[in-house]
Short mmCIF file of C-alpha atoms in Angstrom, two decimals:
data_model
loop_
_atom_site.label_atom_id
_atom_site.label_comp_id
_atom_site.label_asym_id
_atom_site.label_seq_id
_atom_site.Cartn_x
_atom_site.Cartn_y
_atom_site.Cartn_z
CA MET A 153 33.88 -170.19 6.62
CA LEU A 154 30.23 -169.30 6.24
CA THR A 155 27.98 -172.17 5.27
CA VAL A 156 24.32 -171.77 4.44
CA GLU A 157 22.43 -175.01 3.87
CA ASN A 158 18.89 -175.40 2.53
CA LEU A 159 17.81 -172.14 4.09
CA SER A 160 14.16 -171.14 3.70
CA VAL A 161 12.53 -167.88 4.73
CA ARG A 162 8.82 -167.25 4.62
CA TYR A 163 6.69 -164.15 5.20
CA GLY A 164 3.19 -165.50 5.75
CA HIS A 165 2.39 -167.33 2.53
CA ILE A 166 5.24 -165.84 0.57
CA HIS A 167 8.25 -168.08 0.20
CA ALA A 168 11.01 -165.47 0.04
CA VAL A 169 13.91 -167.93 0.10
CA ARG A 170 13.61 -171.60 -0.87
CA GLU A 171 16.28 -174.06 0.21
CA ALA A 172 19.17 -171.79 -0.61
CA SER A 173 22.69 -173.11 -0.05
CA LEU A 174 25.98 -171.29 -0.36
CA THR A 175 29.44 -171.08 1.13
CA VAL A 176 31.90 -168.26 1.61
CA GLU A 177 35.54 -169.17 2.24
CA PRO A 178 37.71 -166.96 4.46
CA GLY A 179 39.14 -164.02 2.53
CA GLU A 180 36.72 -164.40 -0.39
CA ILE A 181 34.44 -161.83 -1.94
CA VAL A 182 31.25 -163.60 -2.94
CA ALA A 183 28.38 -161.89 -4.76
CA ILE A 184 24.71 -162.84 -4.68
CA LEU A 185 23.06 -161.59 -7.84
CA GLY A 186 19.51 -161.49 -8.99
CA ALA A 187 16.57 -159.28 -9.85
CA ASN A 188 14.45 -157.33 -7.42
CA GLY A 189 12.44 -159.67 -5.19
CA ALA A 190 14.62 -162.71 -5.89
CA GLY A 191 15.12 -163.20 -2.15
CA LYS A 192 18.67 -161.86 -1.87
CA SER A 193 17.94 -159.45 0.98
CA SER A 194 15.83 -161.98 2.83
CA LEU A 195 18.73 -164.40 2.63
CA LEU A 196 21.12 -161.87 4.19
CA LYS A 197 18.59 -160.97 6.87
CA ALA A 198 18.17 -164.60 7.77
CA ILE A 199 21.95 -165.06 8.01
CA VAL A 200 22.28 -162.23 10.55
CA GLY A 201 19.16 -163.25 12.47
CA LEU A 202 16.91 -160.35 11.50
CA GLU A 203 14.47 -162.79 9.89
CA PRO A 204 13.79 -166.23 11.32
CA ALA A 205 14.62 -169.09 8.99
CA VAL A 206 11.79 -171.61 8.80
CA ASP A 207 14.20 -174.30 7.71
CA GLY A 208 17.87 -174.90 7.05
CA THR A 209 21.09 -174.01 8.84
CA VAL A 210 23.60 -171.19 8.87
CA SER A 211 27.01 -171.74 10.38
CA TRP A 212 30.00 -169.48 10.69
CA ARG A 213 33.30 -170.88 11.96
CA GLU A 214 31.72 -174.03 13.36
CA GLN A 215 29.10 -171.96 15.19
CA ARG A 216 25.39 -172.20 14.36
CA LEU A 217 23.92 -168.75 13.69
CA ASP A 218 20.38 -169.79 12.80
CA GLN A 219 19.35 -170.17 16.44
CA LEU A 220 20.79 -166.80 17.49
CA SER A 221 19.08 -163.43 17.54
CA ALA A 222 20.61 -160.56 15.59
CA HIS A 223 22.50 -158.98 18.49
CA GLN A 224 24.08 -162.34 19.31
CA VAL A 225 25.15 -162.80 15.71
CA ALA A 226 26.88 -159.39 15.93
CA HIS A 227 29.05 -160.80 18.71
CA THR A 228 30.30 -163.63 16.49
CA GLY A 229 32.12 -161.18 14.22
CA VAL A 230 29.47 -160.79 11.52
CA ALA A 231 28.37 -157.28 10.50
CA LEU A 232 25.71 -156.15 8.05
CA VAL A 233 25.48 -153.01 5.95
CA PRO A 234 21.72 -153.12 5.56
CA GLU A 235 19.56 -152.44 2.56
CA GLY A 236 18.71 -148.75 2.33
CA ARG A 237 21.56 -147.84 4.73
CA GLN A 238 19.31 -147.66 7.81
CA VAL A 239 21.42 -145.04 9.54
CA LEU A 240 19.87 -143.37 12.61
CA PRO A 241 18.79 -140.09 11.00
CA THR A 242 18.17 -138.10 14.19
CA MET A 243 21.50 -139.00 15.75
CA SER A 244 24.89 -137.56 14.89
CA VAL A 245 27.34 -139.26 12.55
CA ARG A 246 29.64 -139.89 15.50
CA ASP A 247 26.85 -141.44 17.59
CA ASN A 248 25.96 -143.71 14.68
CA LEU A 249 29.57 -144.87 14.57
CA LEU A 250 29.80 -145.29 18.36
CA LEU A 251 26.69 -147.46 18.30
CA GLY A 252 28.19 -149.47 15.46
CA GLY A 253 30.91 -150.52 17.89
CA TYR A 254 28.42 -151.17 20.71
CA LYS A 255 29.36 -154.84 20.93
CA HIS A 256 32.83 -153.96 22.20
CA HIS A 257 31.26 -152.24 25.20
CA ALA A 258 28.13 -154.33 25.73
CA GLY A 259 29.16 -156.11 28.91
CA ARG A 260 31.03 -153.23 30.52
CA LEU A 261 28.94 -151.09 32.88
CA ARG A 262 31.60 -148.38 33.06
CA ASP A 263 31.51 -147.96 29.27
CA LEU A 264 27.72 -148.09 29.10
CA LEU A 265 26.92 -145.67 31.92
CA GLY A 266 29.99 -143.47 32.08
CA PRO A 267 29.99 -140.13 30.23
CA ILE A 268 30.74 -140.52 26.52
CA SER A 269 33.84 -138.36 27.05
CA TRP A 270 35.32 -141.15 29.23
CA LEU A 271 34.46 -143.68 26.60
CA MET A 272 36.23 -141.60 23.97
CA ARG A 273 39.49 -142.10 25.90
CA ASP A 274 39.24 -145.83 25.21
CA VAL A 275 42.25 -146.65 23.05
CA GLY A 276 40.49 -149.40 21.14
CA LEU A 277 37.58 -147.13 20.30
CA GLN A 278 39.92 -144.37 19.07
CA ASP A 279 41.71 -146.85 16.84
CA ARG A 280 38.45 -148.08 15.36
CA LEU A 281 37.20 -144.53 14.79
CA ASP A 282 40.50 -143.46 13.23
CA ARG A 283 40.41 -146.41 10.88
CA VAL A 284 36.90 -145.53 9.70
CA PHE A 285 37.84 -141.86 9.33
CA ARG A 286 40.91 -142.85 7.30
CA LEU A 287 38.66 -144.80 4.91
CA PHE A 288 36.01 -142.06 4.87
CA PRO A 289 37.54 -138.63 5.60
CA ARG A 290 34.14 -137.13 4.77
CA LEU A 291 32.65 -138.75 7.88
CA GLU A 292 35.27 -137.13 10.08
CA GLU A 293 34.38 -133.70 8.69
CA ARG A 294 30.70 -134.34 9.33
CA GLN A 295 30.88 -136.23 12.61
CA GLY A 296 28.77 -133.71 14.51
CA GLN A 297 26.08 -133.52 11.85
CA MET A 298 22.79 -135.45 12.02
CA ALA A 299 23.04 -138.59 9.91
CA GLY A 300 19.74 -137.73 8.22
CA SER A 301 21.26 -134.60 6.71
CA LEU A 302 23.94 -136.55 4.80
CA SER A 303 23.73 -137.22 1.08
CA GLY A 304 22.96 -140.73 -0.13
CA GLY A 305 26.60 -141.44 -0.85
CA GLU A 306 27.66 -140.19 2.58
CA GLN A 307 24.97 -142.27 4.25
CA GLN A 308 26.34 -145.30 2.45
CA MET A 309 29.79 -144.45 3.84
CA LEU A 310 28.28 -144.09 7.30
CA ALA A 311 26.44 -147.42 7.06
CA THR A 312 29.67 -149.11 5.96
CA GLY A 313 31.74 -147.29 8.59
CA ARG A 314 29.24 -148.26 11.27
CA ALA A 315 29.54 -151.93 10.31
CA LEU A 316 33.34 -151.67 10.37
CA MET A 317 33.22 -150.17 13.89
CA ALA A 318 32.21 -153.64 15.04
CA SER A 319 35.60 -154.93 13.73
CA PRO A 320 33.88 -157.76 11.88
CA GLU A 321 35.55 -160.70 10.22
CA LEU A 322 32.63 -161.29 7.89
CA LEU A 323 31.02 -158.27 6.27
CA LEU A 324 27.65 -158.59 4.57
CA LEU A 325 26.50 -155.80 2.29
CA ASP A 326 22.98 -155.44 0.96
CA GLU A 327 22.85 -153.46 -2.29
CA PRO A 328 25.58 -150.97 -1.39
CA SER A 329 25.51 -149.46 -4.88
CA ILE A 330 21.81 -148.66 -5.01
CA GLY A 331 21.08 -145.03 -5.77
CA LEU A 332 24.77 -144.13 -6.11
CA ALA A 333 26.41 -142.33 -9.03
CA PRO A 334 28.68 -144.59 -11.16
CA ASN A 335 31.89 -143.11 -9.76
CA LEU A 336 30.68 -143.75 -6.20
CA VAL A 337 29.80 -147.33 -7.13
CA ARG A 338 33.37 -147.75 -8.35
CA ASP A 339 34.72 -146.26 -5.08
CA THR A 340 32.55 -148.61 -3.04
CA MET A 341 33.77 -151.65 -4.95
CA GLN A 342 37.41 -150.51 -4.65
CA LEU A 343 36.88 -150.11 -0.92
CA LEU A 344 35.67 -153.70 -0.64
CA VAL A 345 38.76 -154.92 -2.50
CA GLY A 346 40.88 -152.99 0.01
CA LEU A 347 39.01 -154.45 2.97
CA ARG A 348 39.49 -157.95 1.63
CA GLN A 349 43.23 -157.32 1.44
CA GLU A 350 43.10 -156.46 5.13
CA GLY A 351 41.67 -159.93 5.77
CA LEU A 352 37.92 -159.38 5.71
CA THR A 353 35.57 -161.94 4.21
CA ILE A 354 32.82 -160.31 2.17
CA LEU A 355 29.38 -161.42 1.04
CA LEU A 356 27.79 -158.90 -1.24
CA VAL A 357 24.20 -158.72 -2.48
CA GLU A 358 23.94 -156.72 -5.69
CA GLN A 359 21.60 -155.94 -8.51
CA ASP A 360 24.43 -154.33 -10.40
CA ALA A 361 25.94 -157.63 -11.56
CA HIS A 362 28.66 -155.94 -13.63
CA ALA A 363 30.03 -153.96 -10.72
CA ALA A 364 29.83 -156.92 -8.33
CA LEU A 365 31.42 -159.51 -10.62
CA ARG A 366 34.31 -157.19 -11.39
CA ILE A 367 35.55 -157.58 -7.80
CA ALA A 368 34.01 -160.89 -6.71
CA ASP A 369 35.78 -164.25 -6.71
CA ARG A 370 32.56 -166.20 -7.03
CA GLY A 371 28.88 -165.53 -7.40
CA TYR A 372 25.47 -167.07 -6.87
CA VAL A 373 22.41 -166.16 -8.90
CA MET A 374 18.98 -166.15 -7.28
CA GLU A 375 15.58 -166.29 -8.91
CA THR A 376 12.24 -166.38 -7.03
CA GLY A 377 13.91 -167.48 -3.82
CA ARG A 378 16.12 -170.21 -5.28
CA VAL A 379 19.79 -170.30 -6.09
CA VAL A 380 19.69 -171.12 -9.81
CA ALA A 381 23.33 -170.76 -10.77
CA ASP A 382 26.73 -170.38 -9.23
CA GLY A 383 30.32 -170.24 -10.34
CA THR A 384 33.44 -168.13 -10.44
CA ALA A 385 33.02 -164.54 -11.50
CA LYS A 386 34.63 -165.37 -14.82
CA GLU A 387 32.26 -168.27 -15.49
CA LEU A 388 29.21 -166.20 -14.63
CA LEU A 389 30.34 -163.32 -16.81
CA ALA A 390 30.79 -165.74 -19.69
CA SER A 391 27.57 -167.70 -19.23
CA PRO A 392 25.03 -166.87 -21.95
CA ARG A 393 22.15 -167.14 -19.53
CA MET A 394 23.72 -164.59 -17.18
CA ARG A 395 24.57 -162.27 -20.03
CA ARG A 396 21.00 -162.30 -21.24
CA ALA A 397 19.24 -162.05 -17.90
CA TYR A 398 21.44 -159.82 -15.78
CA LEU A 399 24.13 -158.17 -17.76
CA GLY A 400 21.98 -156.77 -20.49
CA ILE A 401 24.21 -158.22 -23.20
CA ALA A 402 22.57 -160.19 -25.97
CA MET B 1346 -16.18 -110.92 39.42
CA PRO B 1347 -13.74 -110.81 42.34
CA GLN B 1348 -10.54 -108.82 42.05
CA TYR B 1349 -7.25 -110.76 42.04
CA ALA B 1350 -3.88 -109.46 43.06
CA LEU B 1351 -0.65 -110.31 41.25
CA SER B 1352 0.29 -112.56 44.17
CA ASP B 1353 -2.82 -114.67 43.50
CA TYR B 1354 -1.69 -115.28 39.94
CA ILE B 1355 1.79 -116.18 41.10
CA GLN B 1356 0.28 -118.53 43.63
CA LEU B 1357 -1.79 -120.26 40.96
CA LEU B 1358 1.12 -120.38 38.54
CA VAL B 1359 3.44 -122.01 41.05
CA SER B 1360 0.89 -124.58 42.18
CA GLY B 1361 0.19 -125.26 38.51
CA VAL B 1362 3.85 -125.77 37.74
CA SER B 1363 4.33 -128.06 40.74
CA ILE B 1364 1.39 -130.32 39.89
CA GLY B 1365 2.44 -130.04 36.24
CA SER B 1366 5.87 -131.40 37.19
CA ILE B 1367 4.15 -134.55 38.38
CA TYR B 1368 2.35 -134.85 35.05
CA VAL B 1369 5.69 -134.34 33.30
CA LEU B 1370 7.27 -137.28 35.13
CA ILE B 1371 4.33 -139.52 34.28
CA ALA B 1372 4.20 -138.28 30.67
CA LEU B 1373 7.91 -139.01 30.20
CA GLY B 1374 7.21 -142.52 31.46
CA PHE B 1375 4.55 -142.91 28.76
CA ILE B 1376 6.76 -141.72 25.93
CA THR B 1377 9.84 -143.67 27.05
CA ILE B 1378 7.90 -146.91 26.83
CA TYR B 1379 6.03 -145.86 23.70
CA ASN B 1380 9.17 -144.90 21.79
CA VAL B 1381 11.11 -148.02 22.59
CA THR B 1382 8.39 -150.68 22.54
CA GLY B 1383 5.54 -149.04 20.62
CA VAL B 1384 3.19 -149.75 23.53
CA ILE B 1385 0.91 -147.17 25.14
CA ASN B 1386 1.15 -148.36 28.71
CA LEU B 1387 -2.16 -147.64 30.41
CA ALA B 1388 -0.78 -149.14 33.62
CA GLN B 1389 1.56 -146.15 34.02
CA GLY B 1390 -0.61 -144.62 36.76
CA GLU B 1391 -0.47 -147.84 38.76
CA PHE B 1392 3.31 -147.45 39.02
CA VAL B 1393 2.62 -144.03 40.58
CA MET B 1394 0.28 -145.60 43.11
CA LEU B 1395 2.69 -148.45 43.88
CA GLY B 1396 5.53 -145.99 44.46
CA ALA B 1397 3.52 -144.01 47.00
CA MET B 1398 1.94 -147.06 48.67
CA LEU B 1399 5.21 -148.95 49.04
CA ALA B 1400 6.87 -145.87 50.52
CA VAL B 1401 4.01 -145.58 53.06
CA THR B 1402 4.25 -149.28 53.89
CA LEU B 1403 8.03 -149.24 54.27
CA LEU B 1404 7.81 -146.17 56.52
CA GLY B 1405 5.23 -148.06 58.56
CA LEU B 1406 7.69 -150.95 58.89
CA GLY B 1407 10.08 -148.53 60.59
CA LEU B 1408 12.40 -147.62 57.71
CA PRO B 1409 13.60 -143.98 57.74
CA PHE B 1410 12.17 -141.83 54.97
CA ILE B 1411 15.04 -141.73 52.48
CA PRO B 1412 15.72 -145.50 52.44
CA ALA B 1413 11.97 -146.12 52.28
CA ALA B 1414 11.63 -143.86 49.25
CA LEU B 1415 14.69 -145.34 47.50
CA VAL B 1416 13.63 -148.94 48.16
CA SER B 1417 10.15 -148.14 46.92
CA VAL B 1418 11.49 -146.66 43.67
CA ALA B 1419 13.80 -149.65 43.22
CA LEU B 1420 10.97 -152.11 43.82
CA VAL B 1421 8.64 -150.36 41.37
CA THR B 1422 11.45 -150.30 38.80
CA CYS B 1423 11.65 -154.07 39.17
CA VAL B 1424 7.86 -154.33 38.94
CA GLY B 1425 8.10 -152.40 35.66
CA VAL B 1426 10.70 -154.78 34.23
CA ILE B 1427 8.71 -157.82 35.39
CA THR B 1428 5.51 -156.38 33.93
CA HIS B 1429 7.20 -156.04 30.57
CA ARG B 1430 8.70 -159.51 30.77
CA LEU B 1431 5.45 -161.21 31.73
CA THR B 1432 2.79 -159.22 29.90
CA ILE B 1433 4.28 -157.41 26.90
CA GLN B 1434 7.22 -159.42 25.65
CA PRO B 1435 5.32 -162.69 25.15
CA ALA B 1436 2.78 -160.74 23.05
CA ARG B 1437 5.18 -158.40 21.25
CA HIS B 1438 4.07 -159.55 17.80
CA ALA B 1439 0.40 -158.90 18.61
CA PRO B 1440 -1.35 -155.89 17.07
CA GLU B 1441 -1.04 -152.58 18.88
CA VAL B 1442 -4.63 -152.61 20.11
CA SER B 1443 -4.12 -155.98 21.80
CA LEU B 1444 -1.04 -154.64 23.55
CA ILE B 1445 -3.00 -151.65 24.83
CA MET B 1446 -5.71 -153.99 26.09
CA ILE B 1447 -3.03 -156.00 27.90
CA THR B 1448 -1.75 -152.87 29.65
CA LEU B 1449 -5.32 -151.95 30.58
CA GLY B 1450 -5.75 -155.41 32.08
CA THR B 1451 -2.49 -155.00 33.98
CA ALA B 1452 -3.70 -151.66 35.34
CA ILE B 1453 -6.96 -153.17 36.58
CA ALA B 1454 -5.16 -156.16 38.08
CA VAL B 1455 -2.60 -154.01 39.91
CA ARG B 1456 -5.33 -151.69 41.19
CA GLY B 1457 -7.27 -154.75 42.39
CA LEU B 1458 -4.21 -156.11 44.18
CA GLY B 1459 -3.71 -152.66 45.71
CA LEU B 1460 -7.25 -152.79 47.02
CA LEU B 1461 -6.64 -156.27 48.49
CA PHE B 1462 -3.42 -155.28 50.22
CA TRP B 1463 -4.15 -151.76 51.36
CA GLY B 1464 -7.96 -151.52 51.41
CA THR B 1465 -9.89 -148.38 50.60
CA ILE B 1466 -8.54 -146.23 53.41
CA PRO B 1467 -6.35 -143.32 52.38
CA TYR B 1468 -2.83 -143.24 53.82
CA ALA B 1469 -0.77 -140.16 54.53
CA LEU B 1470 2.88 -139.66 53.69
CA PRO B 1471 4.50 -136.89 55.78
CA GLU B 1472 5.95 -133.86 54.03
CA PHE B 1473 9.65 -134.30 53.28
CA THR B 1474 10.56 -131.24 55.36
CA PRO B 1475 7.60 -130.20 57.49
CA GLY B 1476 7.41 -126.56 58.40
CA ALA B 1477 5.65 -123.32 57.73
CA PRO B 1478 4.97 -122.52 54.07
CA LEU B 1479 7.32 -120.15 52.31
CA GLN B 1480 6.30 -116.68 51.13
CA ILE B 1481 7.45 -115.77 47.65
CA MET B 1482 6.33 -112.40 46.23
CA GLY B 1483 3.19 -112.55 48.33
CA ALA B 1484 2.36 -116.10 47.26
CA VAL B 1485 2.19 -118.80 49.91
CA LEU B 1486 3.98 -121.94 48.91
CA SER B 1487 4.10 -125.20 50.85
CA ARG B 1488 7.55 -126.71 51.16
CA GLN B 1489 6.38 -129.91 49.53
CA ARG B 1490 5.64 -128.06 46.28
CA ILE B 1491 9.25 -126.91 46.17
CA TRP B 1492 10.31 -130.52 46.71
CA ILE B 1493 8.09 -131.63 43.85
CA MET B 1494 9.60 -129.15 41.42
CA GLY B 1495 13.15 -129.80 42.63
CA VAL B 1496 12.86 -133.58 42.41
CA ALA B 1497 11.23 -133.38 38.97
CA LEU B 1498 14.05 -131.16 37.77
CA VAL B 1499 16.68 -133.57 39.11
CA VAL B 1500 14.95 -136.52 37.42
CA LEU B 1501 14.81 -134.57 34.14
CA ILE B 1502 18.52 -133.78 34.33
CA ILE B 1503 19.42 -137.42 35.07
CA LEU B 1504 17.22 -138.56 32.20
CA TYR B 1505 18.82 -136.04 29.86
CA LEU B 1506 22.34 -137.08 30.86
CA PHE B 1507 21.43 -140.73 30.42
CA PHE B 1508 19.89 -140.41 26.97
CA GLU B 1509 22.33 -137.83 25.58
CA HIS B 1510 25.65 -138.61 27.24
CA THR B 1511 25.89 -142.35 27.88
CA LEU B 1512 26.31 -145.16 25.40
CA LEU B 1513 23.53 -147.18 27.03
CA GLY B 1514 21.13 -144.24 26.72
CA LYS B 1515 22.06 -143.85 23.07
CA ALA B 1516 21.52 -147.57 22.55
CA VAL B 1517 18.00 -147.26 23.99
CA ARG B 1518 17.36 -144.34 21.62
CA ALA B 1519 18.79 -146.32 18.73
CA CYS B 1520 16.23 -149.06 19.44
CA SER B 1521 13.44 -146.50 19.39
CA ILE B 1522 14.61 -145.18 16.00
CA ASN B 1523 15.49 -148.41 14.25
CA ARG B 1524 15.34 -151.66 16.20
CA GLY B 1525 16.80 -153.78 13.41
CA SER B 1526 19.90 -151.69 12.85
CA ALA B 1527 20.51 -151.43 16.60
CA GLU B 1528 20.28 -155.22 16.88
CA VAL B 1529 22.72 -155.73 14.02
CA SER B 1530 25.23 -153.56 15.93
CA GLY B 1531 24.94 -155.91 18.90
CA VAL B 1532 22.34 -154.02 20.94
CA ASP B 1533 20.01 -156.44 22.72
CA SER B 1534 16.76 -154.66 21.89
CA SER B 1535 14.61 -156.75 24.20
CA ALA B 1536 16.92 -155.82 27.10
CA MET B 1537 16.46 -152.18 26.08
CA SER B 1538 12.68 -152.66 26.18
CA HIS B 1539 13.00 -154.06 29.69
CA LEU B 1540 15.15 -151.12 30.63
CA SER B 1541 12.67 -148.60 29.22
CA TYR B 1542 9.90 -150.18 31.28
CA GLY B 1543 12.09 -150.06 34.37
CA ILE B 1544 13.08 -146.42 33.87
CA SER B 1545 9.55 -145.34 33.24
CA ALA B 1546 8.11 -147.27 36.20
CA GLY B 1547 10.82 -145.85 38.46
CA MET B 1548 10.07 -142.31 37.31
CA SER B 1549 6.39 -142.80 37.99
CA ALA B 1550 7.17 -144.14 41.47
CA VAL B 1551 9.16 -140.97 42.16
CA ALA B 1552 6.15 -138.92 41.03
CA GLY B 1553 3.88 -140.88 43.40
CA ILE B 1554 6.18 -140.39 46.38
CA VAL B 1555 6.66 -136.66 45.93
CA ILE B 1556 2.98 -135.92 45.38
CA ALA B 1557 1.72 -138.21 48.17
CA PRO B 1558 2.12 -135.67 51.02
CA LEU B 1559 -0.21 -133.29 49.15
CA THR B 1560 -2.91 -135.72 48.10
CA LEU B 1561 -3.04 -138.76 50.41
CA VAL B 1562 -2.38 -142.21 49.05
CA THR B 1563 -5.21 -144.48 47.92
CA TYR B 1564 -5.28 -147.70 45.94
CA ASP B 1565 -6.98 -145.93 43.02
CA MET B 1566 -4.88 -142.74 42.88
CA GLY B 1567 -3.12 -144.06 39.77
CA LEU B 1568 -6.18 -143.79 37.56
CA GLY B 1569 -6.48 -140.01 37.65
CA LEU B 1570 -2.76 -139.26 37.69
CA GLY B 1571 -2.07 -141.75 34.92
CA LEU B 1572 -4.73 -140.13 32.75
CA LYS B 1573 -3.31 -136.65 33.32
CA GLY B 1574 0.16 -137.90 32.45
CA PHE B 1575 -1.24 -139.53 29.33
CA ILE B 1576 -2.94 -136.31 28.30
CA ALA B 1577 0.30 -134.39 28.84
CA ALA B 1578 2.17 -136.95 26.70
CA ILE B 1579 -0.41 -136.64 23.91
CA MET B 1580 -0.31 -132.84 24.12
CA GLY B 1581 3.43 -133.21 23.56
CA GLY B 1582 2.90 -135.44 20.53
CA MET B 1583 3.86 -138.71 22.27
CA VAL B 1584 7.41 -138.73 20.91
CA SER B 1585 9.40 -135.73 22.04
CA ALA B 1586 10.54 -135.33 25.66
CA PRO B 1587 10.76 -131.51 25.62
CA ALA B 1588 7.25 -131.34 24.15
CA ALA B 1589 5.97 -133.67 26.88
CA VAL B 1590 7.57 -131.42 29.52
CA ALA B 1591 5.77 -128.45 27.98
CA GLY B 1592 2.53 -130.46 27.78
CA GLY B 1593 2.69 -131.43 31.46
CA LEU B 1594 3.43 -127.91 32.67
CA VAL B 1595 0.74 -126.32 30.48
CA LEU B 1596 -1.79 -128.85 31.71
CA GLY B 1597 -0.90 -128.24 35.36
CA VAL B 1598 -1.09 -124.46 34.99
CA LEU B 1599 -4.37 -124.64 33.04
CA GLU B 1600 -5.92 -126.75 35.78
CA SER B 1601 -4.64 -124.55 38.53
CA PHE B 1602 -5.96 -121.36 36.94
CA THR B 1603 -9.34 -122.93 36.21
CA ALA B 1604 -9.66 -124.14 39.78
CA GLY B 1605 -8.48 -120.83 41.22
CA LEU B 1606 -10.28 -118.36 38.99
CA LEU B 1607 -13.43 -120.28 38.02
CA THR B 1608 -14.34 -123.29 40.09
CA SER B 1609 -12.41 -126.36 41.17
CA GLY B 1610 -15.29 -128.58 40.06
CA ILE B 1611 -14.39 -128.28 36.38
CA LYS B 1612 -10.64 -128.69 36.92
CA ASP B 1613 -10.61 -132.24 35.54
CA GLY B 1614 -12.87 -131.20 32.70
CA VAL B 1615 -10.14 -128.83 31.53
CA ALA B 1616 -7.71 -131.70 31.10
CA PHE B 1617 -10.14 -133.58 28.91
CA LEU B 1618 -11.02 -130.44 27.00
CA ALA B 1619 -7.32 -129.95 26.33
CA LEU B 1620 -7.04 -133.54 25.15
CA PHE B 1621 -10.06 -133.08 22.90
CA VAL B 1622 -8.70 -129.89 21.36
CA VAL B 1623 -5.27 -131.43 20.76
CA LEU B 1624 -6.68 -134.59 19.19
CA VAL B 1625 -9.18 -132.77 16.98
CA GLY B 1626 -6.55 -130.23 15.98
CA ARG B 1627 -4.14 -132.99 15.09
CA THR B 1628 -6.70 -134.94 13.07
CA MET B 1629 -7.69 -131.82 11.14
CA ASN B 1630 -4.06 -131.00 10.54
CA LEU B 1631 -3.47 -134.53 9.23
CA SER B 1632 -6.47 -134.57 6.93
CA MET B 1633 -5.58 -131.13 5.61
CA ARG B 1634 -2.07 -132.28 4.85
CA ARG B 1635 -3.46 -135.37 3.14
CA ARG B 1636 -5.74 -133.23 0.98
CA ARG B 1637 -2.85 -130.98 0.01
CA SER B 1638 -0.67 -133.89 -1.07
#
């Protein structure tokens, strides 16, 4: 279980997140909703250790994450699909994926310094790659291509595939639908439902509240850094306040 | 105007390429550190000096040449890592200019320590394989120059294999492209910064050892060589390794032809002229692009 308690994040004088608390139970899909600048991304970044929290705690399976740096958090089974994809544009699709699974090789000198062709014989690595290629056949076709030459939708697949290469138990996604055509948004959400069935726990930050609540079990709503509402997806969809502010329904 | 034979040009070209290979090694040290940590390490030349000086000292202690050279490179690699740990990492959130000032301070401190330990006298490192110079198409070539080019080539190949064909090399590159996303994948980016400092210090030490038999070793040899390497790195645009290789070789050849055909007195001037032209050209290019957009 992921537990965030009274977490605050500050950039200089700007209070990006104020005393936010939330929980994600194993096997749940939880959505964090809110407008641009509500602090959703900052919250995710603080959970994975990319931004220091000035106050509050984050724990995942009885382990405190808030004192760890990002690469240490990766080793606890938490993976992030970052805002804006953040693929490595001048490296190949395959290299992006290999690096996504870096944590499996981090302590092994033979893996780190041996030729990549040796590494590719690693059974575990092949399994992980195959799994990603099964989810995203497009990535297999383009594995030799530079990641920067992919379309936005393909880069989103790559960013997701890269996170999955780490074999995470908790997957955090930051605005996976941004800039995608409606059919691709639907595919992305379907994919998350599939991943949850395989046992993944998912925390999803979204501006597209409709798309997110369709697949989420529960949701939290953020405004100017605070969590202002929470409930099951059904409750949030029905709440007049939500309908007015985020769903565009009067 | 004296007449020159083809062999004279070949002679100048080969000496240019060999000294240029030294600049290449130093330039690659600059860009390795710059890409991964964002720091322009003005102490790069001091690693060159330390490499040569430690090799001389270890030889003096009775070590055979090859172990002396290897131990020296290993020690300087460690010095590079320690330098990063002690001077750069604690200040990594400081503005770029402060970081550059720190590296300048490190350079002066290391040079000062060099002066304390080794004094002002120049030391000699014997040629790797002493013997009569080789004749190639009428040009006379000392054996050490062949060693310089050969060693530089080997270092380049190792560097290429590391960055292109190992996971660790790719992880270092990932940190230079996008530190945050590398970290999220479990790459310890501060370890990669340490590594980049180590690699680049080690490379510079190699440069110092291979050039020492030609130049003599002094406590302040790092200043000039470091500057030339820096100029080569800037000529190559500070980011791309192949461009830095080209920059280093062009600089070496330019210098060699100026010294051979005009006068050796203005040899160093050529390097600074090249730097000036590249910087002005780049600024004009930038401002033109800005005006267009």
